[in-house]
Coordinates of C-alpha atoms and ligand atoms in Angstrom, one line a residue:
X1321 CA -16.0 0.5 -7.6
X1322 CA -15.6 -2.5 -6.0
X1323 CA -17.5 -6.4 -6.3
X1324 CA -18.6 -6.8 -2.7
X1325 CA -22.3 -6.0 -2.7
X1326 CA -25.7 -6.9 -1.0
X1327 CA -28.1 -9.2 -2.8
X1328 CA -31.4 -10.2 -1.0
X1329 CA -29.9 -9.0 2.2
X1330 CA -27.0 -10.8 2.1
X1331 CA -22.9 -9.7 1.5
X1332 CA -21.5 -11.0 -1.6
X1333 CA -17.9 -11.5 -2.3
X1334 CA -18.4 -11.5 -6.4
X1335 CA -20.8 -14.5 -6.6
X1336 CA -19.8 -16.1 -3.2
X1337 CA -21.8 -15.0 -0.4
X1338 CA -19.6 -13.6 2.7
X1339 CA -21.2 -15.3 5.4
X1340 CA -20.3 -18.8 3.7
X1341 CA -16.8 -18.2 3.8
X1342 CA -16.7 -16.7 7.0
X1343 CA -18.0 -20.1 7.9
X1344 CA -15.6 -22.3 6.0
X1345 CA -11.9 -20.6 7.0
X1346 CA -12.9 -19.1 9.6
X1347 CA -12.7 -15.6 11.4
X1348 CA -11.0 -12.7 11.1
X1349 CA -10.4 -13.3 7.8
X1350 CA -9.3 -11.1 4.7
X1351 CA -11.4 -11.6 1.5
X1352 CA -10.1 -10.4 -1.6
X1353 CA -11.9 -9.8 -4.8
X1354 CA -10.1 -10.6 -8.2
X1355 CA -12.1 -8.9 -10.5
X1356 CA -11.7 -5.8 -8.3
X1357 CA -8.0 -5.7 -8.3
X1358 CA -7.8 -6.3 -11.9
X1359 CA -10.1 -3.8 -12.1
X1360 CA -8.6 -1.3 -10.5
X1361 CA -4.8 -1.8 -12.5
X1362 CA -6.6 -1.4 -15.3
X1363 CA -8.0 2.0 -14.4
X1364 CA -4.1 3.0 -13.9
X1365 CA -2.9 1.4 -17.6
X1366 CA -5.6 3.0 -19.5
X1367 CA -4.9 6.9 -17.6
X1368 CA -1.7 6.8 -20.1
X1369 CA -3.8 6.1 -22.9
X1370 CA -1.2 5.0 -25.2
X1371 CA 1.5 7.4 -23.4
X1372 CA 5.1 5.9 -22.1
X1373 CA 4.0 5.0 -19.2
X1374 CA 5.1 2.6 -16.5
X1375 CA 2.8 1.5 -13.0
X1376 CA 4.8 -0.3 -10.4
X1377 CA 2.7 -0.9 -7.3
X1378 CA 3.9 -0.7 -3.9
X1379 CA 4.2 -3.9 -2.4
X1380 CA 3.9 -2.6 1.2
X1381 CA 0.3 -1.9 0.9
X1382 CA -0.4 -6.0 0.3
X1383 CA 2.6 -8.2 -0.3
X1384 CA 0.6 -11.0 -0.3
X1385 CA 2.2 -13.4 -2.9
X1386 CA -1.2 -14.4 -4.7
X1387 CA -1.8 -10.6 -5.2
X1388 CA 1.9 -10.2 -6.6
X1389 CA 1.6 -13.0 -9.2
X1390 CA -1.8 -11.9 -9.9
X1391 CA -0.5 -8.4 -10.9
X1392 CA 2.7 -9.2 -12.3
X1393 CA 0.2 -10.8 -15.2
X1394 CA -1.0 -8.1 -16.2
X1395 CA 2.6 -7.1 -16.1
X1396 CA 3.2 -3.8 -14.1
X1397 CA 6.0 -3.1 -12.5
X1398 CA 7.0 -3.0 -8.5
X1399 CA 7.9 -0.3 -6.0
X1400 CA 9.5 -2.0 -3.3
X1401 CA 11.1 -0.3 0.1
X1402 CA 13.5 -3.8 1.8
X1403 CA 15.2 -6.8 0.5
X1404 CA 12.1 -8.7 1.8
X1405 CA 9.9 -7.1 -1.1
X1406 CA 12.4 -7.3 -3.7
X1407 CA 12.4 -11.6 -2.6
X1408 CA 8.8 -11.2 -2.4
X1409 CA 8.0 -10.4 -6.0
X1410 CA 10.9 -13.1 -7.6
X1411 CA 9.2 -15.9 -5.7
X1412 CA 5.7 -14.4 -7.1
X1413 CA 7.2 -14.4 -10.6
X1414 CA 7.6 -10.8 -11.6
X1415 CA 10.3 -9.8 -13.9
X1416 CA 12.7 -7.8 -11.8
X1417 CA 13.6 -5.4 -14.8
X1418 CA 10.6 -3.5 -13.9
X1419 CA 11.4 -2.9 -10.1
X1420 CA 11.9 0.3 -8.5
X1421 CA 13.4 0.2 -5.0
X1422 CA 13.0 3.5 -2.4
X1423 CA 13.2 4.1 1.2
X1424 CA 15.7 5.9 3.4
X1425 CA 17.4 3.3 4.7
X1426 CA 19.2 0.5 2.0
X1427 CA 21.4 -1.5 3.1
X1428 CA 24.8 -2.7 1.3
X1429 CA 23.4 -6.4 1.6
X1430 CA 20.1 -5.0 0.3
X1431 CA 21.6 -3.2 -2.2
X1432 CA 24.1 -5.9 -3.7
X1433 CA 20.7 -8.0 -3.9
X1434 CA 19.1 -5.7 -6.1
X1435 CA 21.5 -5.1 -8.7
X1436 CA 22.0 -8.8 -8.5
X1437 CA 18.5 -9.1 -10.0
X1438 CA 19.2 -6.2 -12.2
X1439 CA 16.3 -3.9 -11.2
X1440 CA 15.2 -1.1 -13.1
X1441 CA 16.0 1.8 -10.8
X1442 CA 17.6 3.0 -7.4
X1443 CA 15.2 5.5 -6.2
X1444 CA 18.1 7.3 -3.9
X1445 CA 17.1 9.3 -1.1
X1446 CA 20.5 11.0 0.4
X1447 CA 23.8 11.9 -0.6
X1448 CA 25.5 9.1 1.7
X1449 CA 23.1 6.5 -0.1
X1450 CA 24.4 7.6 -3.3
X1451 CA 28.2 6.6 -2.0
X1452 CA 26.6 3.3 -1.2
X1453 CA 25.3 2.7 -4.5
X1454 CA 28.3 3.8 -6.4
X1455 CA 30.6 1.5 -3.8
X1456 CA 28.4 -1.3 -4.3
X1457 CA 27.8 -1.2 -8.0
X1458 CA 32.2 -0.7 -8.5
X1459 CA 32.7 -3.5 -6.0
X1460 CA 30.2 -5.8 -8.2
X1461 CA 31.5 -4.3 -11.3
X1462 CA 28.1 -2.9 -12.3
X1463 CA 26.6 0.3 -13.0
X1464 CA 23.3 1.0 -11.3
X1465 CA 20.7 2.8 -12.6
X1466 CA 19.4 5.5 -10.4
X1467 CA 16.8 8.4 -9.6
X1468 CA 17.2 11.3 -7.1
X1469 CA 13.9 11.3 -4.9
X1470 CA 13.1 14.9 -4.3
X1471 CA 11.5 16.2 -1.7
X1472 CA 10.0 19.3 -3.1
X1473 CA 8.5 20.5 0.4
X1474 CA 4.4 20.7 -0.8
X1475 CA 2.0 19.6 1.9
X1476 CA 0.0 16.6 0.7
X1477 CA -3.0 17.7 3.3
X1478 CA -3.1 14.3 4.9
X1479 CA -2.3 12.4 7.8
X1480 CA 0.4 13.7 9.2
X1481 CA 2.0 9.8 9.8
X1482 CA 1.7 9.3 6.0
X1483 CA 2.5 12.9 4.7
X1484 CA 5.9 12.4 3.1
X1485 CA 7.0 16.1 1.1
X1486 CA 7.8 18.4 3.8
X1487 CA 11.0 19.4 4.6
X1488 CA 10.6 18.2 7.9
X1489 CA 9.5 14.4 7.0
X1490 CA 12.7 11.7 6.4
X1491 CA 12.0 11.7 2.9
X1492 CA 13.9 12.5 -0.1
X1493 CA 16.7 14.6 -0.6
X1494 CA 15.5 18.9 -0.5
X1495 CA 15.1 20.2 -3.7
X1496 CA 17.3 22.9 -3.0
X1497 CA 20.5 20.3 -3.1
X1498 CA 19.3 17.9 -5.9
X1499 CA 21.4 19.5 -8.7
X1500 CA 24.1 19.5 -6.9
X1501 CA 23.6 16.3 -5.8
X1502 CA 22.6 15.2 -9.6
X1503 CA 26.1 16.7 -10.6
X1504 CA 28.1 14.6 -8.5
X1505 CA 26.2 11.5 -9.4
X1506 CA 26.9 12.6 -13.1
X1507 CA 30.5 12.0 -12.1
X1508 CA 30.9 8.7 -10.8
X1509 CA 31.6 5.4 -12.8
X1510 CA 29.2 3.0 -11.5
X1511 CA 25.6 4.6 -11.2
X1512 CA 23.6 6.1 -14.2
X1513 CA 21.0 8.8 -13.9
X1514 CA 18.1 7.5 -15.2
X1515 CA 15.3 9.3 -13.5
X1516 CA 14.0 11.7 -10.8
X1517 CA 10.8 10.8 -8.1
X1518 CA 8.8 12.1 -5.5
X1519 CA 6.5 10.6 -3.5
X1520 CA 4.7 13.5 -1.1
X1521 CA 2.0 11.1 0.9
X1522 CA -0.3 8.9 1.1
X1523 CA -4.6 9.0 1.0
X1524 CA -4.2 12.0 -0.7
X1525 CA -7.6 13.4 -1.7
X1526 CA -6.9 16.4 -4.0
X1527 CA -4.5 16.6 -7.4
X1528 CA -2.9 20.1 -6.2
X1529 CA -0.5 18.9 -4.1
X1530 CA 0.9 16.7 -7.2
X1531 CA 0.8 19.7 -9.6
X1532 CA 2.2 21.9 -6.8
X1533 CA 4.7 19.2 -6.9
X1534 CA 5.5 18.8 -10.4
X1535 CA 5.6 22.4 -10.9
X1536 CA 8.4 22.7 -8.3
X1537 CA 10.5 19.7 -9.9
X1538 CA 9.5 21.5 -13.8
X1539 CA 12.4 24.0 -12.9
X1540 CA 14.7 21.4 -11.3
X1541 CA 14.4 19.5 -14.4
X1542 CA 15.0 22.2 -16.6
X1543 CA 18.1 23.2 -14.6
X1544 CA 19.8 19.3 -15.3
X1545 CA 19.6 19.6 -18.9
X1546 CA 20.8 23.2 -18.8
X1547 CA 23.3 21.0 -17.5
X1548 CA 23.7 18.4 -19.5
X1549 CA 21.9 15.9 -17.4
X1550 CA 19.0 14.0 -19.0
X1551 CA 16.5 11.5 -17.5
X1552 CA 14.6 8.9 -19.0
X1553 CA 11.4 8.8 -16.4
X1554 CA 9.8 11.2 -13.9
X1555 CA 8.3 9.4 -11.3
X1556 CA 5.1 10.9 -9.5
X1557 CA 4.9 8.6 -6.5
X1558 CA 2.0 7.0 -5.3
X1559 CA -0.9 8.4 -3.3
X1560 CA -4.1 8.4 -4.5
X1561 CA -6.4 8.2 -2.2
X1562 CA -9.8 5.7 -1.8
X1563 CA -13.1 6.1 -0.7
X1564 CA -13.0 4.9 2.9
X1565 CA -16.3 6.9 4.2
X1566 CA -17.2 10.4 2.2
X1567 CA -13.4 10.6 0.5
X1568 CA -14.2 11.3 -3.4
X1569 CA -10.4 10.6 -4.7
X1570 CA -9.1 11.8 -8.0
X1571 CA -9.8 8.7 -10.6
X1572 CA -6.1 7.2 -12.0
X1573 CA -7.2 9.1 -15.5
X1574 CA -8.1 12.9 -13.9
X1575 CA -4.8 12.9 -11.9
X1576 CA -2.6 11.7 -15.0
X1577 CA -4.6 13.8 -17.5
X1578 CA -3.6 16.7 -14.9
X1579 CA 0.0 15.6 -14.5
X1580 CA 0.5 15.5 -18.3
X1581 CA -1.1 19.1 -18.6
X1582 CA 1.5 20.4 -16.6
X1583 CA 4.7 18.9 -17.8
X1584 CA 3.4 19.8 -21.9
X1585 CA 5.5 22.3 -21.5
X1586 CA 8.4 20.7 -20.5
X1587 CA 8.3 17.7 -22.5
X1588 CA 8.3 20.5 -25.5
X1589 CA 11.1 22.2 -24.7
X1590 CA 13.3 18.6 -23.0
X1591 CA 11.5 15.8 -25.0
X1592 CA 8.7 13.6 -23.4
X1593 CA 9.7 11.6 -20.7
X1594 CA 8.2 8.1 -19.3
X1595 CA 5.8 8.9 -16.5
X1596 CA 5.7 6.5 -13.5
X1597 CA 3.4 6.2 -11.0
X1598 CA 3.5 3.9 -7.9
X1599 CA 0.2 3.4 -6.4
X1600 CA -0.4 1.1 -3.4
X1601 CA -3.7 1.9 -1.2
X1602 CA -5.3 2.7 -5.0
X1603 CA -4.9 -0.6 -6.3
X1604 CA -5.8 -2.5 -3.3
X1605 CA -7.5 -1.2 -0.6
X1606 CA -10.9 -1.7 -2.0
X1607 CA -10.0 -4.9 -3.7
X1608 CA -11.0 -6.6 0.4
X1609 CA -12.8 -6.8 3.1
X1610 CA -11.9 -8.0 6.3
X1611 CA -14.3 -10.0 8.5
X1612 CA -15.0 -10.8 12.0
X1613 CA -17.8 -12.1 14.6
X1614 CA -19.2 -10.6 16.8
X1615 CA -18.5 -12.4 20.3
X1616 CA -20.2 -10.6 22.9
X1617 CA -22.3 -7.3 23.4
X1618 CA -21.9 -5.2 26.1
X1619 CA -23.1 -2.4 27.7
X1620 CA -21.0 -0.3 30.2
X1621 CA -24.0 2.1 31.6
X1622 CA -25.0 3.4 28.1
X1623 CA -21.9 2.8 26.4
X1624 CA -22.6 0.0 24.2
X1625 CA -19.4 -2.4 22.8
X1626 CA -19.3 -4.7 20.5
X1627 CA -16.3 -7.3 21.2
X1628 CA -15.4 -8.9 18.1
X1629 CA -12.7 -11.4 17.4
X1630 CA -10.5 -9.5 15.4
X1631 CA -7.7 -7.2 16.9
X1632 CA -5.3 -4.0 16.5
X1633 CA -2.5 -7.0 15.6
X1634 CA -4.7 -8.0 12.5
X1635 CA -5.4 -4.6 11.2
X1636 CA -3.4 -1.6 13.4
X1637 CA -5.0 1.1 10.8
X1638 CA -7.9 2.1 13.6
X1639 CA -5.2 2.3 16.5
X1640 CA -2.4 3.7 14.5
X1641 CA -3.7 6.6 12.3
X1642 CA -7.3 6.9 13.9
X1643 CA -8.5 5.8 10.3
X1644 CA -12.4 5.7 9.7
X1645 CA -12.8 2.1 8.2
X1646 CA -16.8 1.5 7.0
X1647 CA -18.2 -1.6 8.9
X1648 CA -20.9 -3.1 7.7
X1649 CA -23.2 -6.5 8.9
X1650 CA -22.2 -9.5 6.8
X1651 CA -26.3 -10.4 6.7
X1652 CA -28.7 -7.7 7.2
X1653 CA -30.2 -7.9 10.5
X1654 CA -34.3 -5.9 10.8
X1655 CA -34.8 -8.1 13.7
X1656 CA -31.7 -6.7 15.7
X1657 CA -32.3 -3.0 17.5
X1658 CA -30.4 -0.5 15.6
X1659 CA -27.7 0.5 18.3
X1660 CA -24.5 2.9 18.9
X1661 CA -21.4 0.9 19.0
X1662 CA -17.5 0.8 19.4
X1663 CA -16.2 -2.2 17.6
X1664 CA -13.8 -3.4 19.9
X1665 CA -11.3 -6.5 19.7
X1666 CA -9.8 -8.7 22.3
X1667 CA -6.2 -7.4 22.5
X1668 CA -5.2 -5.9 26.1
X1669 CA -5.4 -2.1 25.0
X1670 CA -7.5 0.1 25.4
X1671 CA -6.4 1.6 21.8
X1672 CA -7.5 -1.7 20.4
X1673 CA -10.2 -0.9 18.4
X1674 CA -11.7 -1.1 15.0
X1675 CA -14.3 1.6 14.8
X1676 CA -16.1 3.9 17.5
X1677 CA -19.7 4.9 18.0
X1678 CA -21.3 3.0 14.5
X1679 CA -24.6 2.4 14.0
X1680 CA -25.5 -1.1 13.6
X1681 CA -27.8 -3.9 14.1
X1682 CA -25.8 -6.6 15.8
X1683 CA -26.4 -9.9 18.0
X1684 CA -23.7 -12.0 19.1
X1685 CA -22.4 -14.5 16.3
X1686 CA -23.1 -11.8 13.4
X1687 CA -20.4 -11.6 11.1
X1688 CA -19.2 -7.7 10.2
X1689 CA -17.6 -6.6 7.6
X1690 CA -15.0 -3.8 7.1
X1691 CA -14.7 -2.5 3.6
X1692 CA -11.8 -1.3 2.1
X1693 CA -9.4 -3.6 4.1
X1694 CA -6.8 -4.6 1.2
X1695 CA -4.0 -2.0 2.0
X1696 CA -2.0 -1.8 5.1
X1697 CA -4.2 -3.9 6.9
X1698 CA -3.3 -7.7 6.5
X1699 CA 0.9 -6.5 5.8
X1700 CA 0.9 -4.5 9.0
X1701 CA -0.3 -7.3 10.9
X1702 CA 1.7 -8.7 13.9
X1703 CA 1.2 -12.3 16.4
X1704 CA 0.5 -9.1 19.6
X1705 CA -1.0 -11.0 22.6
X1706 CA 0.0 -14.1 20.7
X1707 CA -2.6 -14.2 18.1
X1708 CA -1.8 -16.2 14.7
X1709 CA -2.3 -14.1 11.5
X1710 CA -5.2 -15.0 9.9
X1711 CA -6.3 -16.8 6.4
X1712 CA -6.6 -14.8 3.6
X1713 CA -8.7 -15.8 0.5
X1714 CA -9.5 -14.5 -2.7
X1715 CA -12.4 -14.9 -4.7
X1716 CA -12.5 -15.3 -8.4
X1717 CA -16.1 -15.2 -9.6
X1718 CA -17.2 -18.7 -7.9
X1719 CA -14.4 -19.7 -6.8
X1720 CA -12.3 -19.7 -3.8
X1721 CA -8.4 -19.6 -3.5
X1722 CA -7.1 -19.8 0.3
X1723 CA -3.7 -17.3 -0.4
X1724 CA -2.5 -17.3 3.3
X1725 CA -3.7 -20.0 5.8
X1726 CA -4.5 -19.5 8.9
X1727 CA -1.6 -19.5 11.4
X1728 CA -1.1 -22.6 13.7
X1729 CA -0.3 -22.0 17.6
X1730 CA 3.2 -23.8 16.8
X1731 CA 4.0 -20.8 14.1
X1732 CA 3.8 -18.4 16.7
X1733 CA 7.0 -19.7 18.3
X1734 CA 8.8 -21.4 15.3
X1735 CA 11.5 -19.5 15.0
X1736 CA 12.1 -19.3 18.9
X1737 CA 14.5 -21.7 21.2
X1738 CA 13.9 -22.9 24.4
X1739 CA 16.9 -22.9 26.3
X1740 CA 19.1 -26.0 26.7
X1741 CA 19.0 -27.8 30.3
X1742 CA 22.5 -27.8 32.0
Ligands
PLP1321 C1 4.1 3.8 0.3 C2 4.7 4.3 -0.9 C3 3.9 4.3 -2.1 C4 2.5 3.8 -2.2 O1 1.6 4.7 -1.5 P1 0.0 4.6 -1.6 O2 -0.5 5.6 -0.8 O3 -0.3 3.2 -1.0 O4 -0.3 4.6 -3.0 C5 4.5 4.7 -3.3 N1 5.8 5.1 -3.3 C6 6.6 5.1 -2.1 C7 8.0 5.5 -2.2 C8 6.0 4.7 -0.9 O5 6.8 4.8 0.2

């Protein structure tokens, strides 16, 4: 559920209509709803119910700093993947004892800064990473905290570019070598088990492939204590998927109610352990829009286009993943013919696009809208063919906050030199 909706044939952003701020900052522009982000965190804290439960939200979806304070309130944790993030979320004020850092690829500088800030967990994702951490940690004189991610090889029947638990993906270290790979890390002085994680993909539509999940890592876990290991969390990743077009994701509550049905058993027989989650896309996506005007219409012997001024470098998802993003007219337009179009933007490639063959009503100077445009849209963006990024604002009820400004021509080449004249 979201708080962009029509009134008297007009696009609202909660009580602010669309086409006023499209008019004031400009376009493209990302608009993000308050009420609809809070919204959708509190979804996540009330699926525990009263269980140990912990959500730390993945940054990269929308690292916008606005967006990080504004969650940090209601005081979740963070999933971050770089140094960049873990900076990110001090400067928006989060408390970094509630941090989780994965990826594949930390580096020592990255990891020094981490235990610096004294984050809650190393999610570790090879056995040479775990050297790292362990060489770090003793040369700091600290002991870091850490979790094994497992790859537990379940197909998350997704996009292959954002499926992340087969054996053949980067991810995670194979469930086949994770006790052995837990043993070792039982041995060495400076890292401290805390927890184990997967993450299989992202967009996912279904629960199954996180039960097929747990139910893999159920034995693994039961093997550690066997063992004498013991963990503190199990971490289920992020994932869940939103309602771009015809999508009906699991709801925050159905997929923990689901998880915790599984593990009963387990927590019987090992004690109950504090379940993570780390959604990204969930949270956000359809917490904005983005919008853009339309600049020209043409028609290429039948083949109708739409040239808008919004392109693959403000939101790659079209291009990239083929992704089906809902565009919708800002005002509603009887007057215009209803006509078949590809939303295209002004970037030199033929893969720049934002949607193929809609149906709309469209004149030049209409503003459209592109629902659920809060994830991986305005953090993948790039300055491609020179463009600056563009403003972001966020609506609270009737007000307006600007949370990115528009970038100058100047910021495109701040950080480069012109060479000196001999
Ligand atoms: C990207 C990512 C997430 C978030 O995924 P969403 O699909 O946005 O919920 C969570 N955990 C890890 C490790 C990730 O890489």
């Amino acid at each position: 559920m979201d708080f962009f909706r029509y009134q008297d044939g007009e696009l609202y952003a909660e009580s602010v209509p669309v086409k006023q701020l499209a008019q004031t900052y400009g376009t493209p522009l990302y608009i993000y709803s308050k009420a609809t982000l809070l919204r959708h965190v509190q979804a996540f804290k009330e699926a525990f119910a009263g269980r140990d439960g912990l959500v730390c939200y993945a940054v990269k979806a929308n690292s916008n700093l606005a967006i990080l304070q504004l969650l940090s309130q209601q005081n979740i944790g963070f999933d971050i993947v770089s140094g960049g993030e873990l900076a990110r979320v001090i400067a928006a004020g989060a408390d970094p004892h509630k941090v989780i850092f994965s990826g594949v690829g930390k580096t020592e500088e990255e990891i020094e800064m981490a235990l610096e800030a004294g984050i809650l967990c190393f999610n570790v994702e090879s056995a040479m990473e775990l050297d790292r951490i362990n060489l770090v940690a003793g040369r700091m004189g600290k002991v870091a905290p850490i979790s094994f991610r497992i790859n537990p090889n379940v197909d998350a029947h997704t996009h292959p570019y954002i499926s992340t638990g087969l054996k053949e993906n980067k991810f995670g270290i194979p469930v086949e070598s994770a006790l052995a790979e837990y043993q070792r890390a039982a041995k060495m002085e400076h890292v401290e088990i805390v927890g184990l994680d997967f993450h299989i993909g992202s967009q996912l539509t279904e629960i199954s492939p996180y039960i097929d999940a747990i139910k893999a890592l159920k034995k693994l876990i039961r093997q550690l204590y066997a063992a004498g290991i013991k963990l503190h969390h199990l971490d289920i990743g992020g994932g869940l998927g939103v309602t771009y077009s015809v999508e009906a994701p699991p709801l925050p509550n159905e997929l923990l109610n689901a998880a915790y049905a599984e593990l009963e058993d387990l927590f019987d027989d090992v004690g109950t352990l504090q379940v993570v989650v780390e959604p990204g896309r969930s949270i956000v996506a359809n917490a904005g829009i983005f919008v853009y005007k339309v600049e020209f219409t043409k028609d290429n012997l039948g083949k109708k286009f739409a040239i808008v001024d919004a392109g693959m470098n403000d939101n790659i998802r079209p291009s990239l993943y083929g992704a089906f993003m809902n565009i919708i007219t800002v005002e509603e337009n009887p007057e215009a013919d209803l006509e078949l179009y590809d939303v295209v933007g002004p970037v030199c490639e033929t893969g720049d696009f934002q949607g193929k063959n809609r149906q709309l009503r469209v004149r030049p100077g209409d503003f459209l809208a592109m629902r659920g445009s809060g994830a991986y849209c305005s953090a993948m963006a790039s300055q491609y063919n020179s463009r600056p990024k563009c403003a972001e604002v966020l609506v609270d009820g009737d007000k307006v906050h600007v949370i990115r400004e528009r970038e100058t021509y100047e910021d495109l080449w701040a950080k480069e030199k012109l060479l000196e004249q001999e």
